């Protein structure tokens, strides 16, 4: 099974079903199950500090995560999603004026304001469309890697629970 390592709080947001599009600077032809790995804890990273900003802190709090330092999982696979599409963002733009005020749609469905706030949306980037998040009953502690990497499906499958959304 393919996996991708993300910083927290983004791995948690995907696992909770709150983030359904991962924005990347690169495309992939891969489609299918994708394990979401939460990277190591780095309290000085900009991504980790974002866990304390709105709207992320409000979303996490609505799921009972009030202290990201202690409530989030690190260095582990936390869920599996289906990667159903990888679309250049310029192909999602409807009603373009300037890049700050673009409206994005995927298959006729408008991408929500929350989703826009949780990603880095620029026309030259890619939207990885994620569906069917399945939490792991227990995190699978493992080292993460850059890019797409392989994780043994036999290690992940026994820990899968029901879909979140």
GROMACS .gro file of N, CA, C and O in nm, residues 35-163:
model
  516
   35UNK      N    1  -0.218   0.526   0.278
   35UNK     CA    2  -0.201   0.538   0.423
   35UNK      C    3  -0.151   0.679   0.454
   35UNK      O    4  -0.060   0.730   0.388
   36UNK      N    5  -0.213   0.741   0.554
   36UNK     CA    6  -0.172   0.875   0.598
   36UNK      C    7  -0.088   0.859   0.723
   36UNK      O    8  -0.134   0.811   0.827
   37UNK      N    9   0.038   0.900   0.711
   37UNK     CA   10   0.135   0.891   0.820
   37UNK      C   11   0.156   1.031   0.878
   37UNK      O   12   0.179   1.126   0.803
   38UNK      N   13   0.145   1.042   1.008
   38UNK     CA   14   0.173   1.169   1.077
   38UNK      C   15   0.322   1.172   1.109
   38UNK      O   16   0.374   1.082   1.175
   39UNK      N   17   0.388   1.275   1.060
   39UNK     CA   18   0.533   1.286   1.079
   39UNK      C   19   0.572   1.313   1.223
   39UNK      O   20   0.488   1.328   1.312
   40UNK      N   21   0.702   1.319   1.243
   40UNK     CA   22   0.755   1.345   1.377
   40UNK      C   23   0.714   1.482   1.428
   40UNK      O   24   0.691   1.575   1.352
   41UNK      N   25   0.710   1.495   1.556
   41UNK     CA   26   0.676   1.620   1.624
   41UNK      C   27   0.790   1.720   1.608
   41UNK      O   28   0.905   1.690   1.637
   42UNK      N   29   0.758   1.838   1.560
   42UNK     CA   30   0.856   1.947   1.550
   42UNK      C   31   0.787   2.075   1.594
   42UNK      O   32   0.723   2.143   1.515
   43UNK      N   33   0.797   2.109   1.723
   43UNK     CA   34   0.722   2.224   1.775
   43UNK      C   35   0.762   2.358   1.714
   43UNK      O   36   0.688   2.454   1.724
   44UNK      N   37   0.876   2.364   1.645
   44UNK     CA   38   0.919   2.491   1.587
   44UNK      C   39   0.877   2.507   1.441
   44UNK      O   40   0.892   2.613   1.383
   45UNK      N   41   0.821   2.402   1.382
   45UNK     CA   42   0.784   2.410   1.241
   45UNK      C   43   0.661   2.498   1.224
   45UNK      O   44   0.573   2.504   1.310
   46UNK      N   45   0.655   2.565   1.111
   46UNK     CA   46   0.540   2.652   1.081
   46UNK      C   47   0.412   2.571   1.074
   46UNK      O   48   0.306   2.615   1.120
   47UNK      N   49   0.420   2.449   1.018
   47UNK     CA   50   0.301   2.365   1.007
   47UNK      C   51   0.246   2.328   1.144
   47UNK      O   52   0.127   2.331   1.167
   48UNK      N   53   0.336   2.296   1.235
   48UNK     CA   54   0.289   2.258   1.368
   48UNK      C   55   0.232   2.378   1.442
   48UNK      O   56   0.130   2.368   1.509
   49UNK      N   57   0.294   2.494   1.427
   49UNK     CA   58   0.242   2.614   1.490
   49UNK      C   59   0.103   2.648   1.438
   49UNK      O   60   0.021   2.705   1.509
   50UNK      N   61   0.075   2.611   1.312
   50UNK     CA   62  -0.057   2.637   1.253
   50UNK      C   63  -0.167   2.563   1.328
   50UNK      O   64  -0.284   2.602   1.320
   51UNK      N   65  -0.132   2.460   1.403
   51UNK     CA   66  -0.233   2.386   1.479
   51UNK      C   67  -0.298   2.474   1.585
   51UNK      O   68  -0.406   2.444   1.633
   52UNK      N   69  -0.234   2.582   1.619
   52UNK     CA   70  -0.287   2.671   1.721
   52UNK      C   71  -0.366   2.786   1.661
   52UNK      O   72  -0.421   2.868   1.733
   53UNK      N   73  -0.370   2.797   1.529
   53UNK     CA   74  -0.440   2.905   1.461
   53UNK      C   75  -0.581   2.863   1.423
   53UNK      O   76  -0.611   2.746   1.408
   54UNK      N   77  -0.668   2.964   1.407
   54UNK     CA   78  -0.801   2.938   1.352
   54UNK      C   79  -0.786   2.923   1.202
   54UNK      O   80  -0.697   2.982   1.145
   55UNK      N   81  -0.864   2.847   1.133
   55UNK     CA   82  -0.976   2.767   1.182
   55UNK      C   83  -0.934   2.630   1.232
   55UNK      O   84  -1.016   2.556   1.285
   56UNK      N   85  -0.806   2.596   1.218
   56UNK     CA   86  -0.761   2.461   1.254
   56UNK      C   87  -0.786   2.431   1.401
   56UNK      O   88  -0.838   2.325   1.435
   57UNK      N   89  -0.754   2.524   1.489
   57UNK     CA   90  -0.773   2.498   1.632
   57UNK      C   91  -0.920   2.475   1.665
   57UNK      O   92  -0.953   2.390   1.748
   58UNK      N   93  -1.009   2.547   1.598
   58UNK     CA   94  -1.153   2.529   1.622
   58UNK      C   95  -1.200   2.392   1.572
   58UNK      O   96  -1.280   2.325   1.639
   59UNK      N   97  -1.151   2.350   1.458
   59UNK     CA   98  -1.189   2.219   1.403
   59UNK      C   99  -1.140   2.108   1.495
   59UNK      O  100  -1.214   2.016   1.529
   60UNK      N  101  -1.014   2.117   1.536
   60UNK     CA  102  -0.959   2.016   1.627
   60UNK      C  103  -1.037   2.013   1.758
   60UNK      O  104  -1.069   1.905   1.810
   61UNK      N  105  -1.068   2.130   1.813
   61UNK     CA  106  -1.142   2.138   1.940
   61UNK      C  107  -1.280   2.073   1.928
   61UNK      O  108  -1.327   2.011   2.024
   62UNK      N  109  -1.342   2.084   1.811
   62UNK     CA  110  -1.474   2.023   1.792
   62UNK      C  111  -1.465   1.869   1.799
   62UNK      O  112  -1.567   1.803   1.816
   63UNK      N  113  -1.345   1.817   1.788
   63UNK     CA  114  -1.322   1.672   1.800
   63UNK      C  115  -1.253   1.636   1.932
   63UNK      O  116  -1.202   1.525   1.947
   64UNK      N  117  -1.250   1.732   2.024
   64UNK     CA  118  -1.191   1.707   2.156
   64UNK      C  119  -1.041   1.720   2.162
   64UNK      O  120  -0.979   1.682   2.261
   65UNK      N  121  -0.980   1.772   2.057
   65UNK     CA  122  -0.834   1.791   2.055
   65UNK      C  123  -0.806   1.936   2.092
   65UNK      O  124  -0.818   2.026   2.009
   66UNK      N  125  -0.772   1.958   2.218
   66UNK     CA  126  -0.752   2.094   2.267
   66UNK      C  127  -0.606   2.128   2.291
   66UNK      O  128  -0.570   2.244   2.298
   67UNK      N  129  -0.523   2.026   2.307
   67UNK     CA  130  -0.380   2.048   2.325
   67UNK      C  131  -0.306   1.966   2.219
   67UNK      O  132  -0.279   1.847   2.242
   68UNK      N  133  -0.276   2.027   2.104
   68UNK     CA  134  -0.213   1.950   1.997
   68UNK      C  135  -0.084   1.880   2.038
   68UNK      O  136  -0.053   1.773   1.987
   69UNK      N  137  -0.010   1.939   2.133
   69UNK     CA  138   0.116   1.875   2.175
   69UNK      C  139   0.094   1.738   2.236
   69UNK      O  140   0.172   1.647   2.215
   70UNK      N  141  -0.015   1.722   2.309
   70UNK     CA  142  -0.038   1.594   2.376
   70UNK      C  143  -0.150   1.513   2.312
   70UNK      O  144  -0.153   1.391   2.329
   71UNK      N  145  -0.241   1.577   2.239
   71UNK     CA  146  -0.357   1.507   2.185
   71UNK      C  147  -0.336   1.450   2.045
   71UNK      O  148  -0.410   1.363   2.004
   72UNK      N  149  -0.237   1.501   1.971
   72UNK     CA  150  -0.213   1.452   1.836
   72UNK      C  151  -0.114   1.336   1.837
   72UNK      O  152  -0.030   1.326   1.926
   73UNK      N  153  -0.124   1.251   1.736
   73UNK     CA  154  -0.035   1.136   1.721
   73UNK      C  155   0.077   1.173   1.625
   73UNK      O  156   0.053   1.240   1.524
   74UNK      N  157   0.198   1.127   1.654
   74UNK     CA  158   0.314   1.157   1.571
   74UNK      C  159   0.388   1.028   1.537
   74UNK      O  160   0.378   0.929   1.611
   75UNK      N  161   0.460   1.029   1.426
   75UNK     CA  162   0.544   0.915   1.384
   75UNK      C  163   0.466   0.786   1.370
   75UNK      O  164   0.511   0.679   1.410
   76UNK      N  165   0.346   0.795   1.310
   76UNK     CA  166   0.262   0.676   1.296
   76UNK      C  167   0.163   0.693   1.182
   76UNK      O  168   0.122   0.805   1.151
   77UNK      N  169   0.122   0.581   1.124
   77UNK     CA  170   0.010   0.580   1.031
   77UNK      C  171  -0.117   0.594   1.114
   77UNK      O  172  -0.136   0.521   1.212
   78UNK      N  173  -0.202   0.690   1.078
   78UNK     CA  174  -0.322   0.717   1.157
   78UNK      C  175  -0.451   0.679   1.086
   78UNK      O  176  -0.554   0.660   1.150
   79UNK      N  177  -0.447   0.671   0.950
   79UNK     CA  178  -0.568   0.634   0.877
   79UNK      C  179  -0.530   0.590   0.736
   79UNK      O  180  -0.414   0.603   0.694
   80UNK      N  181  -0.630   0.539   0.666
   80UNK     CA  182  -0.617   0.505   0.525
   80UNK      C  183  -0.731   0.574   0.452
   80UNK      O  184  -0.845   0.575   0.501
   81UNK      N  185  -0.701   0.635   0.340
   81UNK     CA  186  -0.801   0.700   0.255
   81UNK      C  187  -0.791   0.641   0.115
   81UNK      O  188  -0.695   0.571   0.084
   82UNK      N  189  -0.888   0.673   0.032
   82UNK     CA  190  -0.879   0.640  -0.110
   82UNK      C  191  -0.836   0.765  -0.184
   82UNK      O  192  -0.903   0.869  -0.172
   83UNK      N  193  -0.725   0.757  -0.255
   83UNK     CA  194  -0.683   0.866  -0.341
   83UNK      C  195  -0.755   0.844  -0.474
   83UNK      O  196  -0.725   0.750  -0.547
   84UNK      N  197  -0.856   0.929  -0.502
   84UNK     CA  198  -0.942   0.905  -0.619
   84UNK      C  199  -0.906   0.991  -0.739
   84UNK      O  200  -0.946   0.960  -0.851
   85UNK      N  201  -0.832   1.099  -0.717
   85UNK     CA  202  -0.793   1.185  -0.829
   85UNK      C  203  -0.678   1.274  -0.786
   85UNK      O  204  -0.658   1.301  -0.667
   86UNK      N  205  -0.604   1.317  -0.885
   86UNK     CA  206  -0.498   1.415  -0.864
   86UNK      C  207  -0.514   1.515  -0.979
   86UNK      O  208  -0.487   1.483  -1.094
   87UNK      N  209  -0.561   1.634  -0.945
   87UNK     CA  210  -0.604   1.730  -1.046
   87UNK      C  211  -0.522   1.858  -1.032
   87UNK      O  212  -0.507   1.911  -0.922
   88UNK      N  213  -0.472   1.907  -1.145
   88UNK     CA  214  -0.405   2.037  -1.144
   88UNK      C  215  -0.508   2.142  -1.104
   88UNK      O  216  -0.619   2.145  -1.154
   89UNK      N  217  -0.473   2.226  -1.010
   89UNK     CA  218  -0.569   2.321  -0.957
   89UNK      C  219  -0.624   2.416  -1.063
   89UNK      O  220  -0.740   2.456  -1.054
   90UNK      N  221  -0.544   2.446  -1.162
   90UNK     CA  222  -0.595   2.533  -1.267
   90UNK      C  223  -0.714   2.470  -1.340
   90UNK      O  224  -0.799   2.541  -1.394
   91UNK      N  225  -0.724   2.336  -1.336
   91UNK     CA  226  -0.838   2.268  -1.397
   91UNK      C  227  -0.962   2.270  -1.308
   91UNK      O  228  -1.071   2.231  -1.352
   92UNK      N  229  -0.948   2.313  -1.183
   92UNK     CA  230  -1.060   2.319  -1.089
   92UNK      C  231  -1.120   2.459  -1.080
   92UNK      O  232  -1.223   2.479  -1.016
   93UNK      N  233  -1.055   2.556  -1.141
   93UNK     CA  234  -1.095   2.695  -1.125
   93UNK      C  235  -1.219   2.724  -1.208
   93UNK      O  236  -1.226   2.695  -1.326
   94UNK      N  237  -1.318   2.785  -1.142
   94UNK     CA  238  -1.440   2.831  -1.208
   94UNK      C  239  -1.456   2.978  -1.171
   94UNK      O  240  -1.441   3.015  -1.055
   95UNK      N  241  -1.485   3.064  -1.266
   95UNK     CA  242  -1.505   3.205  -1.235
   95UNK      C  243  -1.379   3.274  -1.188
   95UNK      O  244  -1.380   3.345  -1.088
   96UNK      N  245  -1.271   3.254  -1.259
   96UNK     CA  246  -1.142   3.308  -1.219
   96UNK      C  247  -1.138   3.460  -1.230
   96UNK      O  248  -1.176   3.517  -1.330
   97UNK      N  249  -1.091   3.523  -1.123
   97UNK     CA  250  -1.063   3.667  -1.127
   97UNK      C  251  -0.915   3.686  -1.097
   97UNK      O  252  -0.837   3.722  -1.183
   98UNK      N  253  -0.875   3.659  -0.976
   98UNK     CA  254  -0.733   3.651  -0.942
   98UNK      C  255  -0.718   3.533  -0.847
   98UNK      O  256  -0.815   3.484  -0.793
   99UNK      N  257  -0.595   3.487  -0.827
   99UNK     CA  258  -0.579   3.360  -0.757
   99UNK      C  259  -0.629   3.363  -0.614
   99UNK      O  260  -0.667   3.262  -0.558
  100UNK      N  261  -0.636   3.479  -0.552
  100UNK     CA  262  -0.687   3.486  -0.415
  100UNK      C  263  -0.839   3.471  -0.408
  100UNK      O  264  -0.894   3.436  -0.305
  101UNK      N  265  -0.907   3.502  -0.518
  101UNK     CA  266  -1.052   3.499  -0.519
  101UNK      C  267  -1.111   3.396  -0.613
  101UNK      O  268  -1.225   3.407  -0.654
  102UNK      N  269  -1.034   3.295  -0.646
  102UNK     CA  270  -1.084   3.192  -0.736
  102UNK      C  271  -1.183   3.102  -0.664
  102UNK      O  272  -1.176   3.083  -0.543
  103UNK      N  273  -1.274   3.048  -0.740
  103UNK     CA  274  -1.370   2.950  -0.689
  103UNK      C  275  -1.330   2.816  -0.748
  103UNK      O  276  -1.312   2.804  -0.870
  104UNK      N  277  -1.313   2.717  -0.665
  104UNK     CA  278  -1.270   2.584  -0.709
  104UNK      C  279  -1.387   2.487  -0.701
  104UNK      O  280  -1.463   2.488  -0.605
  105UNK      N  281  -1.399   2.401  -0.803
  105UNK     CA  282  -1.499   2.295  -0.804
  105UNK      C  283  -1.433   2.166  -0.850
  105UNK      O  284  -1.342   2.168  -0.932
  106UNK      N  285  -1.484   2.055  -0.797
  106UNK     CA  286  -1.441   1.923  -0.842
  106UNK      C  287  -1.565   1.845  -0.878
  106UNK      O  288  -1.652   1.824  -0.793
  107UNK      N  289  -1.574   1.803  -1.003
  107UNK     CA  290  -1.688   1.729  -1.055
  107UNK      C  291  -1.821   1.798  -1.021
  107UNK      O  292  -1.917   1.736  -0.977
  108UNK      N  293  -1.824   1.930  -1.040
  108UNK     CA  294  -1.945   2.008  -1.019
  108UNK      C  295  -1.973   2.043  -0.874
  108UNK      O  296  -2.067   2.116  -0.844
  109UNK      N  297  -1.894   1.993  -0.782
  109UNK     CA  298  -1.914   2.022  -0.639
  109UNK      C  299  -1.816   2.131  -0.597
  109UNK      O  300  -1.695   2.118  -0.616
  110UNK      N  301  -1.869   2.238  -0.541
  110UNK     CA  302  -1.785   2.348  -0.497
  110UNK      C  303  -1.699   2.304  -0.378
  110UNK      O  304  -1.748   2.240  -0.285
  111UNK      N  305  -1.573   2.338  -0.385
  111UNK     CA  306  -1.481   2.307  -0.274
  111UNK      C  307  -1.505   2.410  -0.164
  111UNK      O  308  -1.506   2.530  -0.190
  112UNK      N  309  -1.526   2.363  -0.044
  112UNK     CA  310  -1.571   2.449   0.066
  112UNK      C  311  -1.465   2.550   0.109
  112UNK      O  312  -1.346   2.532   0.086
  113UNK      N  313  -1.514   2.654   0.174
  113UNK     CA  314  -1.425   2.757   0.229
  113UNK      C  315  -1.329   2.693   0.330
  113UNK      O  316  -1.211   2.725   0.332
  114UNK      N  317  -1.380   2.602   0.412
  114UNK     CA  318  -1.294   2.534   0.509
  114UNK      C  319  -1.182   2.460   0.438
  114UNK      O  320  -1.066   2.468   0.479
  115UNK      N  321  -1.216   2.388   0.331
  115UNK     CA  322  -1.115   2.313   0.256
  115UNK      C  323  -1.010   2.408   0.199
  115UNK      O  324  -0.890   2.378   0.202
  116UNK      N  325  -1.053   2.521   0.147
  116UNK     CA  326  -0.960   2.620   0.092
  116UNK      C  327  -0.866   2.669   0.203
  116UNK      O  328  -0.745   2.683   0.182
  117UNK      N  329  -0.919   2.692   0.322
  117UNK     CA  330  -0.838   2.741   0.434
  117UNK      C  331  -0.738   2.637   0.483
  117UNK      O  332  -0.637   2.672   0.543
  118UNK      N  333  -0.763   2.509   0.457
  118UNK     CA  334  -0.676   2.403   0.507
  118UNK      C  335  -0.568   2.361   0.408
  118UNK      O  336  -0.490   2.271   0.437
  119UNK      N  337  -0.562   2.425   0.292
  119UNK     CA  338  -0.463   2.387   0.192
  119UNK      C  339  -0.390   2.508   0.135
  119UNK      O  340  -0.417   2.622   0.172
  120UNK      N  341  -0.299   2.481   0.046
  120UNK     CA  342  -0.223   2.585  -0.023
  120UNK      C  343  -0.266   2.582  -0.168
  120UNK      O  344  -0.217   2.502  -0.247
  121UNK      N  345  -0.363   2.665  -0.201
  121UNK     CA  346  -0.429   2.663  -0.331
  121UNK      C  347  -0.368   2.768  -0.424
  121UNK      O  348  -0.386   2.886  -0.406
  122UNK      N  349  -0.297   2.720  -0.522
  122UNK     CA  350  -0.242   2.804  -0.629
  122UNK      C  351  -0.262   2.729  -0.760
  122UNK      O  352  -0.254   2.606  -0.762
  123UNK      N  353  -0.287   2.799  -0.870
  123UNK     CA  354  -0.318   2.730  -0.997
  123UNK      C  355  -0.213   2.630  -1.043
  123UNK      O  356  -0.248   2.530  -1.107
  124UNK      N  357  -0.086   2.649  -1.010
  124UNK     CA  358   0.018   2.558  -1.059
  124UNK      C  359   0.035   2.434  -0.970
  124UNK      O  360   0.113   2.345  -1.003
  125UNK      N  361  -0.038   2.427  -0.861
  125UNK     CA  362  -0.027   2.313  -0.769
  125UNK      C  363  -0.130   2.206  -0.804
  125UNK      O  364  -0.206   2.219  -0.898
  126UNK      N  365  -0.136   2.098  -0.723
  126UNK     CA  366  -0.224   1.985  -0.748
  126UNK      C  367  -0.313   1.958  -0.627
  126UNK      O  368  -0.270   1.971  -0.512
  127UNK      N  369  -0.435   1.918  -0.655
  127UNK     CA  370  -0.531   1.879  -0.553
  127UNK      C  371  -0.542   1.727  -0.555
  127UNK      O  372  -0.583   1.670  -0.656
  128UNK      N  373  -0.502   1.664  -0.446
  128UNK     CA  374  -0.516   1.520  -0.431
  128UNK      C  375  -0.651   1.498  -0.363
  128UNK      O  376  -0.669   1.534  -0.247
  129UNK      N  377  -0.745   1.440  -0.434
  129UNK     CA  378  -0.882   1.423  -0.384
  129UNK      C  379  -0.888   1.293  -0.305
  129UNK      O  380  -0.860   1.185  -0.359
  130UNK      N  381  -0.925   1.305  -0.178
  130UNK     CA  382  -0.926   1.192  -0.084
  130UNK      C  383  -1.069   1.160  -0.043
  130UNK      O  384  -1.149   1.250  -0.017
  131UNK      N  385  -1.100   1.032  -0.034
  131UNK     CA  386  -1.233   0.989   0.007
  131UNK      C  387  -1.221   0.872   0.104
  131UNK      O  388  -1.119   0.806   0.112
  132UNK      N  389  -1.331   0.846   0.177
  132UNK     CA  390  -1.346   0.728   0.264
  132UNK      C  391  -1.236   0.713   0.369
  132UNK      O  392  -1.170   0.609   0.377
  133UNK      N  393  -1.216   0.813   0.454
  133UNK     CA  394  -1.114   0.796   0.558
  133UNK      C  395  -1.151   0.684   0.655
  133UNK      O  396  -1.264   0.676   0.700
  134UNK      N  397  -1.056   0.598   0.680
  134UNK     CA  398  -1.073   0.490   0.778
  134UNK      C  399  -0.966   0.506   0.884
  134UNK      O  400  -0.846   0.495   0.856
  135UNK      N  401  -1.010   0.532   1.005
  135UNK     CA  402  -0.917   0.545   1.117
  135UNK      C  403  -0.856   0.411   1.152
  135UNK      O  404  -0.920   0.307   1.134
  136UNK      N  405  -0.735   0.414   1.204
  136UNK     CA  406  -0.678   0.293   1.262
  136UNK      C  407  -0.719   0.289   1.408
  136UNK      O  408  -0.720   0.392   1.476
  137UNK      N  409  -0.757   0.172   1.457
  137UNK     CA  410  -0.796   0.158   1.597
  137UNK      C  411  -0.680   0.192   1.690
  137UNK      O  412  -0.700   0.237   1.802
  138UNK      N  413  -0.561   0.168   1.641
  138UNK     CA  414  -0.440   0.205   1.714
  138UNK      C  415  -0.340   0.252   1.609
  138UNK      O  416  -0.331   0.194   1.501
  139UNK      N  417  -0.266   0.358   1.638
  139UNK     CA  418  -0.169   0.407   1.539
  139UNK      C  419  -0.061   0.303   1.513
  139UNK      O  420  -0.019   0.230   1.603
  140UNK      N  421  -0.019   0.296   1.387
  140UNK     CA  422   0.088   0.205   1.348
  140UNK      C  423   0.218   0.286   1.348
  140UNK      O  424   0.246   0.361   1.255
  141UNK      N  425   0.294   0.273   1.454
  141UNK     CA  426   0.418   0.350   1.469
  141UNK      C  427   0.520   0.300   1.368
  141UNK      O  428   0.549   0.180   1.362
  142UNK      N  429   0.567   0.392   1.288
  142UNK     CA  430   0.666   0.360   1.186
  142UNK      C  431   0.732   0.489   1.139
  142UNK      O  432   0.678   0.598   1.158
  143UNK      N  433   0.846   0.474   1.081
  143UNK     CA  434   0.918   0.588   1.027
  143UNK      C  435   0.848   0.635   0.899
  143UNK      O  436   0.798   0.555   0.821
  144UNK      N  437   0.845   0.765   0.876
  144UNK     CA  438   0.790   0.821   0.754
  144UNK      C  439   0.901   0.856   0.656
  144UNK      O  440   1.019   0.853   0.690
  145UNK      N  441   0.860   0.887   0.534
  145UNK     CA  442   0.953   0.921   0.427
  145UNK      C  443   0.896   1.034   0.343
  145UNK      O  444   0.775   1.060   0.347
  146UNK      N  445   0.980   1.096   0.263
  146UNK     CA  446   0.933   1.197   0.170
  146UNK      C  447   0.873   1.129   0.048
  146UNK      O  448   0.911   1.017   0.013
  147UNK      N  449   0.778   1.198  -0.018
  147UNK     CA  450   0.715   1.144  -0.137
  147UNK      C  451   0.622   1.029  -0.102
  147UNK      O  452   0.587   1.008   0.013
  148UNK      N  453   0.582   0.954  -0.202
  148UNK     CA  454   0.503   0.834  -0.179
  148UNK      C  455   0.597   0.720  -0.143
  148UNK      O  456   0.702   0.705  -0.204
  149UNK      N  457   0.560   0.641  -0.046
  149UNK     CA  458   0.642   0.528  -0.005
  149UNK      C  459   0.549   0.410   0.024
  149UNK      O  460   0.429   0.425   0.026
  150UNK      N  461   0.607   0.294   0.041
  150UNK     CA  462   0.529   0.172   0.061
  150UNK      C  463   0.525   0.134   0.208
  150UNK      O  464   0.625   0.140   0.279
  151UNK      N  465   0.405   0.094   0.251
  151UNK     CA  466   0.386   0.037   0.384
  151UNK      C  467   0.318  -0.097   0.361
  151UNK      O  468   0.234  -0.111   0.271
  152UNK      N  469   0.354  -0.196   0.440
  152UNK     CA  470   0.299  -0.330   0.424
  152UNK      C  471   0.151  -0.330   0.462
  152UNK      O  472   0.115  -0.305   0.577
  153UNK      N  473   0.067  -0.359   0.365
  153UNK     CA  474  -0.078  -0.360   0.388
  153UNK      C  475  -0.117  -0.460   0.497
  153UNK      O  476  -0.213  -0.438   0.570
  154UNK      N  477  -0.039  -0.567   0.511
  154UNK     CA  478  -0.069  -0.666   0.615
  154UNK      C  479  -0.050  -0.608   0.755
  154UNK      O  480  -0.110  -0.657   0.851
  155UNK      N  481   0.033  -0.504   0.768
  155UNK     CA  482   0.050  -0.438   0.897
  155UNK      C  483  -0.065  -0.342   0.926
  155UNK      O  484  -0.102  -0.322   1.041
  156UNK      N  485  -0.120  -0.283   0.820
  156UNK     CA  486  -0.224  -0.181   0.837
  156UNK      C  487  -0.362  -0.241   0.850
  156UNK      O  488  -0.441  -0.201   0.937
  157UNK      N  489  -0.396  -0.338   0.765
  157UNK     CA  490  -0.532  -0.391   0.755
  157UNK      C  491  -0.594  -0.435   0.888
  157UNK      O  492  -0.710  -0.405   0.914
  158UNK      N  493  -0.520  -0.504   0.977
  158UNK     CA  494  -0.584  -0.548   1.101
  158UNK      C  495  -0.628  -0.433   1.192
  158UNK      O  496  -0.711  -0.453   1.280
  159UNK      N  497  -0.574  -0.314   1.170
  159UNK     CA  498  -0.604  -0.202   1.259
  159UNK      C  499  -0.710  -0.108   1.204
  159UNK      O  500  -0.748  -0.012   1.268
  160UNK      N  501  -0.758  -0.135   1.082
  160UNK     CA  502  -0.857  -0.047   1.022
  160UNK      C  503  -0.991  -0.058   1.095
  160UNK      O  504  -1.035  -0.165   1.134
  161UNK      N  505  -1.055   0.057   1.110
  161UNK     CA  506  -1.190   0.061   1.168
  161UNK      C  507  -1.285   0.106   1.059
  161UNK      O  508  -1.250   0.113   0.942
  162UNK      N  509  -1.406   0.142   1.096
  162UNK     CA  510  -1.506   0.186   0.999
  162UNK      C  511  -1.472   0.323   0.942
  162UNK      O  512  -1.395   0.399   1.002
  163UNK      N  513  -1.531   0.355   0.829
  163UNK     CA  514  -1.510   0.485   0.766
  163UNK      C  515  -1.562   0.595   0.857
  163UNK      O  516  -1.660   0.578   0.930
   0.00000   0.00000   0.00000
